[in-house]
CSV table of C-alpha atoms and ligand atoms in Angstrom, one decimal:
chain,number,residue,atom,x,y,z
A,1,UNK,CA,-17.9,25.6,86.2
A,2,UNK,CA,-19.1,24.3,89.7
A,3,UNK,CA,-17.0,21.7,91.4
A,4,UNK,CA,-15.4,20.8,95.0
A,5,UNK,CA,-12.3,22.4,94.4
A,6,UNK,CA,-12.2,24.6,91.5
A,7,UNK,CA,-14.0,28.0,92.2
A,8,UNK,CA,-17.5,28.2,91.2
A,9,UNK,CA,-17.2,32.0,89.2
A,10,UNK,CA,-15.2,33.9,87.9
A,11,UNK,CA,-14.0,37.8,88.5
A,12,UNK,CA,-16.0,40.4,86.0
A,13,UNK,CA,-14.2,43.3,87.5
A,14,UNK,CA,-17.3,44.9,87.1
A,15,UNK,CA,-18.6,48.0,88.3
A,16,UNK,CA,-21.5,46.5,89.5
A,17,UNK,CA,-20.3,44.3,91.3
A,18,UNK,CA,-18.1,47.4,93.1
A,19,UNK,CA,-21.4,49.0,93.8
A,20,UNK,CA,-23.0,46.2,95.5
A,21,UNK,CA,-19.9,45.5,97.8
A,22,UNK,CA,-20.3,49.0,98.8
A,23,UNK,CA,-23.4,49.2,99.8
A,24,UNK,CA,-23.0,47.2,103.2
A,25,UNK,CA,-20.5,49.8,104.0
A,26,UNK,CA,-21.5,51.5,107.1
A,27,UNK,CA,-20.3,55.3,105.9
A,28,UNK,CA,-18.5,55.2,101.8
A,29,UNK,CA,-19.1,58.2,100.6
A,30,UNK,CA,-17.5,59.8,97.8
A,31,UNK,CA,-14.2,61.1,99.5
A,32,UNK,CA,-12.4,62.6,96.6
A,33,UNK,CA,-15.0,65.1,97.6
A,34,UNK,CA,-13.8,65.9,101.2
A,35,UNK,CA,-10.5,65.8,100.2
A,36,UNK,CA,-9.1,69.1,99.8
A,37,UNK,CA,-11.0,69.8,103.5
A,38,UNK,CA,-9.3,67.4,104.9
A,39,UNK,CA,-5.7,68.3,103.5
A,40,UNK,CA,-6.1,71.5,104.9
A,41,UNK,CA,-7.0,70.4,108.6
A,42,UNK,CA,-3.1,68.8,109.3
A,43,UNK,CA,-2.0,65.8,110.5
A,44,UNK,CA,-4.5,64.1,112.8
A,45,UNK,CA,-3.4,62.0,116.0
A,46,UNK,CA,-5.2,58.8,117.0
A,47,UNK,CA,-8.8,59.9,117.6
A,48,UNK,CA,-11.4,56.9,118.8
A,49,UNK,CA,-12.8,56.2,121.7
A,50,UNK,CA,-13.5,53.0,123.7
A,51,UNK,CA,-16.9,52.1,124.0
A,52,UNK,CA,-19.4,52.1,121.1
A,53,UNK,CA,-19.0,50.5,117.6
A,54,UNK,CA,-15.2,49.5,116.8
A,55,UNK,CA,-15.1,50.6,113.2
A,56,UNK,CA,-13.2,49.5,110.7
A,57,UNK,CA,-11.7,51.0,107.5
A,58,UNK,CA,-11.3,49.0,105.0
A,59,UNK,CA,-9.1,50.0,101.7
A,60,UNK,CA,-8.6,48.4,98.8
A,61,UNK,CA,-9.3,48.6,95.2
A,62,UNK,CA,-12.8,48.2,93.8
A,63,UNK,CA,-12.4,49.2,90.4
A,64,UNK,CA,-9.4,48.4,87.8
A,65,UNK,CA,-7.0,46.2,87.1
A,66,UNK,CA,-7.3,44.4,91.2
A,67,UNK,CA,-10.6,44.6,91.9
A,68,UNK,CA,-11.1,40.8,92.1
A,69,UNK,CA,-8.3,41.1,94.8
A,70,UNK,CA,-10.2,43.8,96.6
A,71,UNK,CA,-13.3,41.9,96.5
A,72,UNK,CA,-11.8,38.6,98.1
A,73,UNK,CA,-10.2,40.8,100.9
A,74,UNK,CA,-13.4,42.0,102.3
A,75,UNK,CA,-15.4,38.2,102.2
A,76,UNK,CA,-12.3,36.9,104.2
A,77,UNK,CA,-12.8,40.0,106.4
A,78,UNK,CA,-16.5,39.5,106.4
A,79,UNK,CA,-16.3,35.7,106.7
A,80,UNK,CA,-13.9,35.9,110.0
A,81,UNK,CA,-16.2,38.9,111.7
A,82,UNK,CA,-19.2,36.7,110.9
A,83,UNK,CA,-17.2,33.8,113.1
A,84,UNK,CA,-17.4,36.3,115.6
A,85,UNK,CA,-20.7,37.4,115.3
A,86,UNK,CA,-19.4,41.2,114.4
A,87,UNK,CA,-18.2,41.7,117.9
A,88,UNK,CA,-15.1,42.4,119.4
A,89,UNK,CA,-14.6,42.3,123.5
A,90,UNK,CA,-18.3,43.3,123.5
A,91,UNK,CA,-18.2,46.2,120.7
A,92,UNK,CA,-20.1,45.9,117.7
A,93,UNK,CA,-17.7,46.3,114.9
A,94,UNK,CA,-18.8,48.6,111.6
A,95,UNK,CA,-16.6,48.2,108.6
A,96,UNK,CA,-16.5,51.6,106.3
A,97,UNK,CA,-15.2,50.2,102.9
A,98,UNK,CA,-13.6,52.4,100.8
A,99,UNK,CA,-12.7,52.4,97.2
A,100,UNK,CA,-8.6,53.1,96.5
A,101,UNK,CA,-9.0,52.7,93.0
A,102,UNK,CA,-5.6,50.9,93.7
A,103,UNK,CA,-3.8,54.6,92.9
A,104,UNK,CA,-1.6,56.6,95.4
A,105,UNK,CA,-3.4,59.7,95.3
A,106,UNK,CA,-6.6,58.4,95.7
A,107,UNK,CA,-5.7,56.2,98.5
A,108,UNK,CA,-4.0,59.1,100.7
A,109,UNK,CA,-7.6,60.7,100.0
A,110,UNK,CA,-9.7,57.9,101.4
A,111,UNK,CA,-7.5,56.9,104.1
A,112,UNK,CA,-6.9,60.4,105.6
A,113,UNK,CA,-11.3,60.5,105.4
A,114,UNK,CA,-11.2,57.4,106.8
A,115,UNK,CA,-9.1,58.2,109.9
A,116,UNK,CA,-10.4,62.0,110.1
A,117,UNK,CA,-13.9,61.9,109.3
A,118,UNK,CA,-15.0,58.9,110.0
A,119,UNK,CA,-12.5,58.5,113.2
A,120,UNK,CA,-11.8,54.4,112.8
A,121,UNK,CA,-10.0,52.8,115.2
A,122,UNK,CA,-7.5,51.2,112.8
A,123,UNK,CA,-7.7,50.6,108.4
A,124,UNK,CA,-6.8,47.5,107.0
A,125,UNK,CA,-6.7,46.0,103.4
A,126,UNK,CA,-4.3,47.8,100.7
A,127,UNK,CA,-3.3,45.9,97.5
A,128,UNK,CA,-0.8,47.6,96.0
A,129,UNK,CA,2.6,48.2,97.0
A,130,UNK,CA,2.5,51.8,95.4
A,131,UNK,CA,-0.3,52.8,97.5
A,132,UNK,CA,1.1,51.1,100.7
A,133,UNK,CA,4.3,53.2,100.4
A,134,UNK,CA,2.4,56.3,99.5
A,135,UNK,CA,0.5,55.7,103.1
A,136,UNK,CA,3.2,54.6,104.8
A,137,UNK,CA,3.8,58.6,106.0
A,138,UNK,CA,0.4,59.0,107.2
A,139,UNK,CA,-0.2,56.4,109.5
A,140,UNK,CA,4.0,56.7,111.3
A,141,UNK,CA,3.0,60.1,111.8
A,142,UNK,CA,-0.3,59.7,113.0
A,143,UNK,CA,0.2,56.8,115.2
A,144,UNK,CA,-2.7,55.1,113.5
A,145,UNK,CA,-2.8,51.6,112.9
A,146,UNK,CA,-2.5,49.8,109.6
A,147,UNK,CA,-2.8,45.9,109.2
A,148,UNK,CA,-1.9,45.6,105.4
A,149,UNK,CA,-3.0,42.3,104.1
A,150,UNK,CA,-1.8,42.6,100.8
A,151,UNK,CA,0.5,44.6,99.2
A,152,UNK,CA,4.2,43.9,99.1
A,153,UNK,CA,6.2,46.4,99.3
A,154,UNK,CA,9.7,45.4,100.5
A,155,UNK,CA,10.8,48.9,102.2
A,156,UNK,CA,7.3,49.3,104.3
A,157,UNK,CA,8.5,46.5,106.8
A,158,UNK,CA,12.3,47.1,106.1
A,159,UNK,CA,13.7,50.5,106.4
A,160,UNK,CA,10.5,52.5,105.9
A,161,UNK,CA,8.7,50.1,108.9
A,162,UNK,CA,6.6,52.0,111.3
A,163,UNK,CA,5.6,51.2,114.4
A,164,UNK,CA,1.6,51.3,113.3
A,165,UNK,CA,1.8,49.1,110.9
A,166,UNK,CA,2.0,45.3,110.4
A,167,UNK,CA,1.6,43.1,107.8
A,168,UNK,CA,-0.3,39.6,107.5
A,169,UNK,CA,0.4,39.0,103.5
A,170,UNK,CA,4.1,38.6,102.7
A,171,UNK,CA,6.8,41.1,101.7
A,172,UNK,CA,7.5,40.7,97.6
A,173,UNK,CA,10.6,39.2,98.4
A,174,UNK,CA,9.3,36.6,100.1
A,175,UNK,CA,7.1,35.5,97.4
A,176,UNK,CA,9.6,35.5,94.6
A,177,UNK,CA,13.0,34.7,96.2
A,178,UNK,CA,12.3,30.8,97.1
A,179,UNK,CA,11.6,30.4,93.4
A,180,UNK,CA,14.7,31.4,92.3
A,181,UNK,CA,17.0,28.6,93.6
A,182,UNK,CA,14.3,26.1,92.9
A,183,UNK,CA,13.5,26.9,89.1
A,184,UNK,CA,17.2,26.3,88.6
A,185,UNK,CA,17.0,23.4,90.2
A,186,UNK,CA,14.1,21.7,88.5
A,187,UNK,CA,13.6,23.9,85.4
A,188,UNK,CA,16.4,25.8,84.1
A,189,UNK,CA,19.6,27.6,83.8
A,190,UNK,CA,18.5,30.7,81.4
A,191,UNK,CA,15.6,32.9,82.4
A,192,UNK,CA,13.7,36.1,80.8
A,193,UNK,CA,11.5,37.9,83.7
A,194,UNK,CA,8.4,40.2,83.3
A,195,UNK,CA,6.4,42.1,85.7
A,196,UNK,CA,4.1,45.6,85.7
A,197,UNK,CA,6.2,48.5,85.7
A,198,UNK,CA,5.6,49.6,89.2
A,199,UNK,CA,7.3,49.1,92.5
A,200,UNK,CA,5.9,45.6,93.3
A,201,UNK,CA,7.1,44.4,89.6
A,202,UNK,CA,10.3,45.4,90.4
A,203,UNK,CA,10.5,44.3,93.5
A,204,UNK,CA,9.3,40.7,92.2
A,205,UNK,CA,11.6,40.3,89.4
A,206,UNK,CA,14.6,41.6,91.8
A,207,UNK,CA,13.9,38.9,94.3
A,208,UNK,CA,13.8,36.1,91.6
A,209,UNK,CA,17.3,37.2,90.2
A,210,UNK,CA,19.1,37.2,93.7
A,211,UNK,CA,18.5,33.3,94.2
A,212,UNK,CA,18.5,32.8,90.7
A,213,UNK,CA,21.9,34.3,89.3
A,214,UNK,CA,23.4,33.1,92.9
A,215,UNK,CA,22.4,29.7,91.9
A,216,UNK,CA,24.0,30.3,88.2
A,217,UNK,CA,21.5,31.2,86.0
A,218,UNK,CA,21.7,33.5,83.6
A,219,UNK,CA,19.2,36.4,83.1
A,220,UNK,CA,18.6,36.9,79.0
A,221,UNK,CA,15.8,39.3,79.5
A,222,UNK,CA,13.8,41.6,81.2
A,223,UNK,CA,10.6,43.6,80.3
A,224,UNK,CA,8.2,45.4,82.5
A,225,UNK,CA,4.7,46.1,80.5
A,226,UNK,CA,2.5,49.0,82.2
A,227,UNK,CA,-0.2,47.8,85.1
A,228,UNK,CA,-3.1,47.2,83.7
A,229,UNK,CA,-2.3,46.0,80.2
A,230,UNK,CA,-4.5,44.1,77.5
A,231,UNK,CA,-2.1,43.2,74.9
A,232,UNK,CA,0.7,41.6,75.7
A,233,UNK,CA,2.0,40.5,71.8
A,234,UNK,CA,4.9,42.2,71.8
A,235,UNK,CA,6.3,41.6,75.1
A,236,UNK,CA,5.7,37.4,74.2
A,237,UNK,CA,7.2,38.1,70.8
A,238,UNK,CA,10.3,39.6,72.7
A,239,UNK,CA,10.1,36.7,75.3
A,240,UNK,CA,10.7,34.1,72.7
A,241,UNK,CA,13.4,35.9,71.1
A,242,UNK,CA,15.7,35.6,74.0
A,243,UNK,CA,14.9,31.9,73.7
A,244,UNK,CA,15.1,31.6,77.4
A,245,UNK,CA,14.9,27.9,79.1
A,246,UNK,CA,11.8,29.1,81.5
A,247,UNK,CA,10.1,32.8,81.5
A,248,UNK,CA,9.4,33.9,85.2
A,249,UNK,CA,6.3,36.8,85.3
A,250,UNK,CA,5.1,38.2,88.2
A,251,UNK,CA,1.0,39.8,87.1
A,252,UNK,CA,-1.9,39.4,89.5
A,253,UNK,CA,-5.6,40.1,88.8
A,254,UNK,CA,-6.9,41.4,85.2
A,255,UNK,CA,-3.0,41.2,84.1
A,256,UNK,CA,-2.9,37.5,84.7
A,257,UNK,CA,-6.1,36.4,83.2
A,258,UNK,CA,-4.8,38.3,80.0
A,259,UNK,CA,-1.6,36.8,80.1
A,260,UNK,CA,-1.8,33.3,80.7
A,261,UNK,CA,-4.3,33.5,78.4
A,262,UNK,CA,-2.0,35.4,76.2
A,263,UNK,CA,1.1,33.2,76.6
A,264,UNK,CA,-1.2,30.0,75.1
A,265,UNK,CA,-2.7,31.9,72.0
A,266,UNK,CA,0.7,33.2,70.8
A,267,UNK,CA,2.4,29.8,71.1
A,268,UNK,CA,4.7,29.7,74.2
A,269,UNK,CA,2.9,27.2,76.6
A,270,UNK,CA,4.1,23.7,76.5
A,271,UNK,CA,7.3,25.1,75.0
A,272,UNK,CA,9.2,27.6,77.4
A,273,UNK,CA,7.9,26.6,81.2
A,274,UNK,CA,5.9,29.6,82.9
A,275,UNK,CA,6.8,30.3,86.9
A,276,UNK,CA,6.4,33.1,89.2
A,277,UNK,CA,4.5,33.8,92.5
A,278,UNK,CA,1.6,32.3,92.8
A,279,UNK,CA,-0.8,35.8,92.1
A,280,UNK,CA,-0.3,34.6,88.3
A,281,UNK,CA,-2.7,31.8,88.8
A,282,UNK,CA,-4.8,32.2,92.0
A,283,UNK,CA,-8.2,31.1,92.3
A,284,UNK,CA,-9.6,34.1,91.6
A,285,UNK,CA,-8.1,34.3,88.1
A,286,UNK,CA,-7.9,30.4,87.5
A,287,UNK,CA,-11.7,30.1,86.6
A,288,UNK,CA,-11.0,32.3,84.0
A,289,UNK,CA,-7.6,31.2,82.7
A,290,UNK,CA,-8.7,27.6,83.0
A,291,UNK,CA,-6.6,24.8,80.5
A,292,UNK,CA,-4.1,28.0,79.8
A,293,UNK,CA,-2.8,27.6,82.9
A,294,UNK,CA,-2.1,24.0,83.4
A,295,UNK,CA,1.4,23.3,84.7
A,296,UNK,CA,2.0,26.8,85.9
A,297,UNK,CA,4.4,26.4,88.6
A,298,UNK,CA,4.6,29.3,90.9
A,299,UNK,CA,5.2,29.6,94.9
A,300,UNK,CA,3.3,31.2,97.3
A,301,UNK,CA,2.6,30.7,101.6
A,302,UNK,CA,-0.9,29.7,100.5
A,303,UNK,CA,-3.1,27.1,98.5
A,304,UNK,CA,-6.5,26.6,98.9
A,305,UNK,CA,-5.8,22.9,98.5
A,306,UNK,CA,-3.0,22.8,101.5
A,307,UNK,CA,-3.8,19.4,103.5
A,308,UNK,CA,-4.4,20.6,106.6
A,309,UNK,CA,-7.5,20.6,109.3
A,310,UNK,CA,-7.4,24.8,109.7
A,311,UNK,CA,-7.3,24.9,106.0
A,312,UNK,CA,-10.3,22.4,105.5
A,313,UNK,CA,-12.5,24.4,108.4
A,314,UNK,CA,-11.6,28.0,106.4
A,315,UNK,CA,-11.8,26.3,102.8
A,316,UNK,CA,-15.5,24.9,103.7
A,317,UNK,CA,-16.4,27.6,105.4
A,318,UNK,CA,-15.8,30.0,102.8
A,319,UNK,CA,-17.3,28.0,99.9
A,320,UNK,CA,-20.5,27.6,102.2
A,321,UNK,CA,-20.9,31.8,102.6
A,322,UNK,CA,-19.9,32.1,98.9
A,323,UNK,CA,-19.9,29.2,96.6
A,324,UNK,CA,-16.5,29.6,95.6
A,325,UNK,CA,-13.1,28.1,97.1
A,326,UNK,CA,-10.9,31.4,99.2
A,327,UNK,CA,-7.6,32.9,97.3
A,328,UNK,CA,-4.9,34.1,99.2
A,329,UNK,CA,-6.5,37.5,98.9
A,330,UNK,CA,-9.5,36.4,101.6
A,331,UNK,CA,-7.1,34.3,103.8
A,332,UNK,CA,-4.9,37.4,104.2
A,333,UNK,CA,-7.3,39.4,105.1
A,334,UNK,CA,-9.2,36.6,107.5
A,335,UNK,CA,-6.1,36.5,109.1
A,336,UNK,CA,-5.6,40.5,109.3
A,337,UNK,CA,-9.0,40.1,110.8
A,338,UNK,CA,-8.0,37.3,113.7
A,339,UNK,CA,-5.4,39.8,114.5
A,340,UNK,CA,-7.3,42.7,115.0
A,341,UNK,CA,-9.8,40.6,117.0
A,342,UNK,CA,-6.7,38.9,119.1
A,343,UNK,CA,-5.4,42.6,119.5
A,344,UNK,CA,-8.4,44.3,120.8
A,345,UNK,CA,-9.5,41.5,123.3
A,346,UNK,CA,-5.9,41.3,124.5
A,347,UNK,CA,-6.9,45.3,125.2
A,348,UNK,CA,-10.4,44.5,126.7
A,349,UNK,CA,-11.7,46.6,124.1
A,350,UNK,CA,-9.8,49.6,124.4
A,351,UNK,CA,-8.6,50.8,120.7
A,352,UNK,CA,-7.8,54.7,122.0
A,353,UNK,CA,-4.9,53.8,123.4
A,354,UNK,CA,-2.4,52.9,120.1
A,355,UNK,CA,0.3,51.8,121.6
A,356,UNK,CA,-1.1,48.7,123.6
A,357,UNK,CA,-3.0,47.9,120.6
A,358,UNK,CA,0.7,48.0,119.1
A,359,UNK,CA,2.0,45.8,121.7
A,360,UNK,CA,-1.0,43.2,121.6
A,361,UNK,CA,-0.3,42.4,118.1
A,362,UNK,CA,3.2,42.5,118.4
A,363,UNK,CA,2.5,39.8,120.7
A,364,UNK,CA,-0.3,38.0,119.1
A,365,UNK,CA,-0.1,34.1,117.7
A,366,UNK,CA,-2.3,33.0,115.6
A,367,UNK,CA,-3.5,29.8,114.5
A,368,UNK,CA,-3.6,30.7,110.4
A,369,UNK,CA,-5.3,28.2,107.8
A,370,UNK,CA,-1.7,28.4,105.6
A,371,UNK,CA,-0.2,26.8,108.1
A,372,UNK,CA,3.0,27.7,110.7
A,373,UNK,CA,2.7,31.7,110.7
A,374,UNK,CA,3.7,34.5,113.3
A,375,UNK,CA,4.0,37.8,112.9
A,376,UNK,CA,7.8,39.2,113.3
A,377,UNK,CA,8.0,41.8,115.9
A,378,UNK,CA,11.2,43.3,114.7
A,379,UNK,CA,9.8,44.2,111.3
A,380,UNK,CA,5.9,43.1,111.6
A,381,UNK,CA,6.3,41.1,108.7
A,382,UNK,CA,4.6,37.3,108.8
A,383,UNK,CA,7.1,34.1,109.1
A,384,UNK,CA,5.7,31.4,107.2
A,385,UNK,CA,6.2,28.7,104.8
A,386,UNK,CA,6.3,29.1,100.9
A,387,UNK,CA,4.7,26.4,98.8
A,388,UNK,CA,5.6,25.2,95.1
A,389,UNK,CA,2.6,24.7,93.5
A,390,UNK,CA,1.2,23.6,90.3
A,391,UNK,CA,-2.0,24.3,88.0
A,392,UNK,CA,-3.5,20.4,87.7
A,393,UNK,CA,-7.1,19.6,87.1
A,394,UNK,CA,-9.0,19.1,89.9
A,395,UNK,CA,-12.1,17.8,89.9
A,396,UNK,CA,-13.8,19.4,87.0
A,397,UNK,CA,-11.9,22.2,87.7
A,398,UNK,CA,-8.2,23.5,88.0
A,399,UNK,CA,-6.1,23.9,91.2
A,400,UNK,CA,-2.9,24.7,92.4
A,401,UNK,CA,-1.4,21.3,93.7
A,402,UNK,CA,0.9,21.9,96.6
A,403,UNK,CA,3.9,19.8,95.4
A,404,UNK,CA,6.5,20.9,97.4
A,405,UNK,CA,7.2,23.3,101.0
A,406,UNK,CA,10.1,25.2,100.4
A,407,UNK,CA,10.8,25.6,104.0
A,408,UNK,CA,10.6,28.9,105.9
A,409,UNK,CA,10.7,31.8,104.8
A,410,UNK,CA,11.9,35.3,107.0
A,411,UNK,CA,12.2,38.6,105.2
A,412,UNK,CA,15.8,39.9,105.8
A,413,UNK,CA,14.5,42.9,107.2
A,414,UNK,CA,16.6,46.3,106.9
B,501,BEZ,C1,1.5,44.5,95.2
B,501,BEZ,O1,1.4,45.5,94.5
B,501,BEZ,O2,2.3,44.4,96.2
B,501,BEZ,C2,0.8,43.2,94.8
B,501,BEZ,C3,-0.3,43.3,94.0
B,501,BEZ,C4,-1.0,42.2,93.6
B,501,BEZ,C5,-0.5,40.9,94.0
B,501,BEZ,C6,0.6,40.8,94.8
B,501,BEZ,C7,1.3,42.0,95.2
């Protein structure tokens, strides 16, 4: 499929195509190696200096269940440094990519090589919201700075929020909660929910409920298959059981491929409506899903189809560096990008000193292609608007249609 708006390939979520995003890392070695070294040195303060290369870490997943998520956080990355010719207040910047496998253990690994070996000046990227909470510990207590732009976890800019870290994605109640009044609304009064069984899951389904029962619905289900699943038979089978008015499922990457896909071959689509965030059909799993996923409505603060001059400039930008329209994934990570760039010229270039760079951000407004965004200082969580969207065709291809802003949207906070 090649068209204007639908993307141009799908995700393989193969290992070669990890490899070859690793080799323009500047340092990616194989830090489950270095680990145990490192545990045994203690906790590290802030250690970079001001002149020479700014570098970079970048985290995310590369392998597994994500990796299509990863992947799209380093082009928007890449795309926004590019902008800038790969210079920040007269520093070269370096990016040293590193794999997190999307688990908890092997992210702490990587991230404490990234800030003690490899001395960056601040990390970035992070997918999952098990791994951000896992790091969470390391960067409060080391004062070093991390700009998630992914991963949702609810308590890392509530009552877990640090200082050093901000967030340009959403929190997972921000992404699920607007949905909840509106799919009683417009689609119905009994609901079943699934999600992966880990905290983001959860979190998801959690968010949905509160607007939802509050409205008046009813919850007649609830089932949370493991991350990373293939068959989903039994959990659809269960689903149609409960003979619930809508089903709302929160999956994102390989998970959503399989189960839109899924959902269609065991009968459900066309008879119980599908909603949920908008991870479930996202560009980078809609080339894949394709006619399976028409009429998914889901919300989210971003679609590559949004009206708007910023969003034109980034979308056409990004399709002319990589023949394929940008997911949310790339734009939350171009924007974690802008705000690093913002931050450090705000500085003059000075990233040794953490807590300016702290206060530079906090201060920071940025012009974002989804449209009205600033970053809370309270709880460095984004402000923004939440779209409902739809899978139409497009083109020869399938999009999500922005049929309706759902307003503004502030995480409550602590
Ligand atoms: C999360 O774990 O927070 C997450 C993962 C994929 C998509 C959205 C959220």
């Amino acid at each position: 499929m090649s068209d204007e708006q639908g993307r141009t390939r799908g995700r393989e979520y193969s290992p070669i195509t990890r490899r070859s995003l690793l080799k323009g890392a500047a340092v990616a070695t194989g830090a489950l190696a270095v680990g145990p070294l490192l545990q045994g040195c203690g906790a590290a303060g802030p250690t970079t200096s001001s002149s020479g290369p700014i570098k970079i870490g970048v985290l995310v997943p590369l392998a597994g269940v994500y990796t299509g998520l990863g992947e799209d956080m380093i082009q928007g990355l890449e795309l926004y440094l590019e902008s800038v010719n790969n210079e920040i207040a007269g520093r070269k910047v370096e990016l040293v990519k590193e794999d997190s496998e999307a688990k908890p253990d092997v992210a702490l690994t990587k991230a404490r090589k990234l800030i003690e070996q490899d001395k960056v000046d601040l990390v970035t990227g992070i997918v999952s919201s098990a791994v951000a909470l896992g790091l969470r510990d390391l960067f409060d207590s080391t004062k070093n700075i991390l700009v998630i732009s992914n991963a949702g976890a609810n308590a890392v800019t509530r009552d877990r929020k640090s200082k050093y870290i901000f967030r340009t994605s959403f929190s997972n109640w921000q992404s699920c909660f607007p949905l909840g009044q509106w799919a009683f609304d417009n689609v119905g009064k009994r609901a079943f929910c699934s999600a992966p069984d880990y905290a983001a899951g959860k979190e998801d389904v959690e968010a949905f409920k509160e607007s939802f029962v509050k409205a008046g619905g009813e919850i007649v289900g609830e089932l949370f298959p493991p991350l990373g699943n293939n068959d989903y038979q039994p959990f659809i089978t269960q689903m149609q059981q409960g003979a619930p008015d809508l089903v709302f499922s929160f999956y994102s990457g390989s998970d959503a491929v399989r189960f839109v896909q899924q959902y269609e071959q065991f009968g459900l689509k066309g008879k119980i409506p599908l909603v949920g965030p908008g991870f479930l059909t996202e560009t980078d799993v809609l080339p894949q899903q394709q006619a399976a996923a028409e009429g998914i409505r889901t919300s989210l603060h971003y679609s590559h189809l949004l009206d708007t001059p910023e969003n034109k400039k980034f979308v056409e930008a990004y399709q002319g560096k990589y023949n394929e329209v940008p997911s949310v994934f790339a734009l939350q990570s171009y924007d974690a990008a802008q705000l690093i760039d913002a931050a450090i010229k705000a500085t003059e270039g000075n990233t040794s000193d953490k807590d300016k760079l702290v206060a530079a951000m906090e201060a920071t407004t940025l012009t974002s292609p989804r449209g009205p965004f600033r970053i809370d200082p309270e709880t460095h969580n984004p402000i923004m608007h939440v779209y409902l969207r739809e899978v139409q065709k497009v083109g020869d291809g399938w999009g999500n249609v922005v049929i309706q802003d759902l307003g503004e949207f502030k995480d409550p906070g602590a």
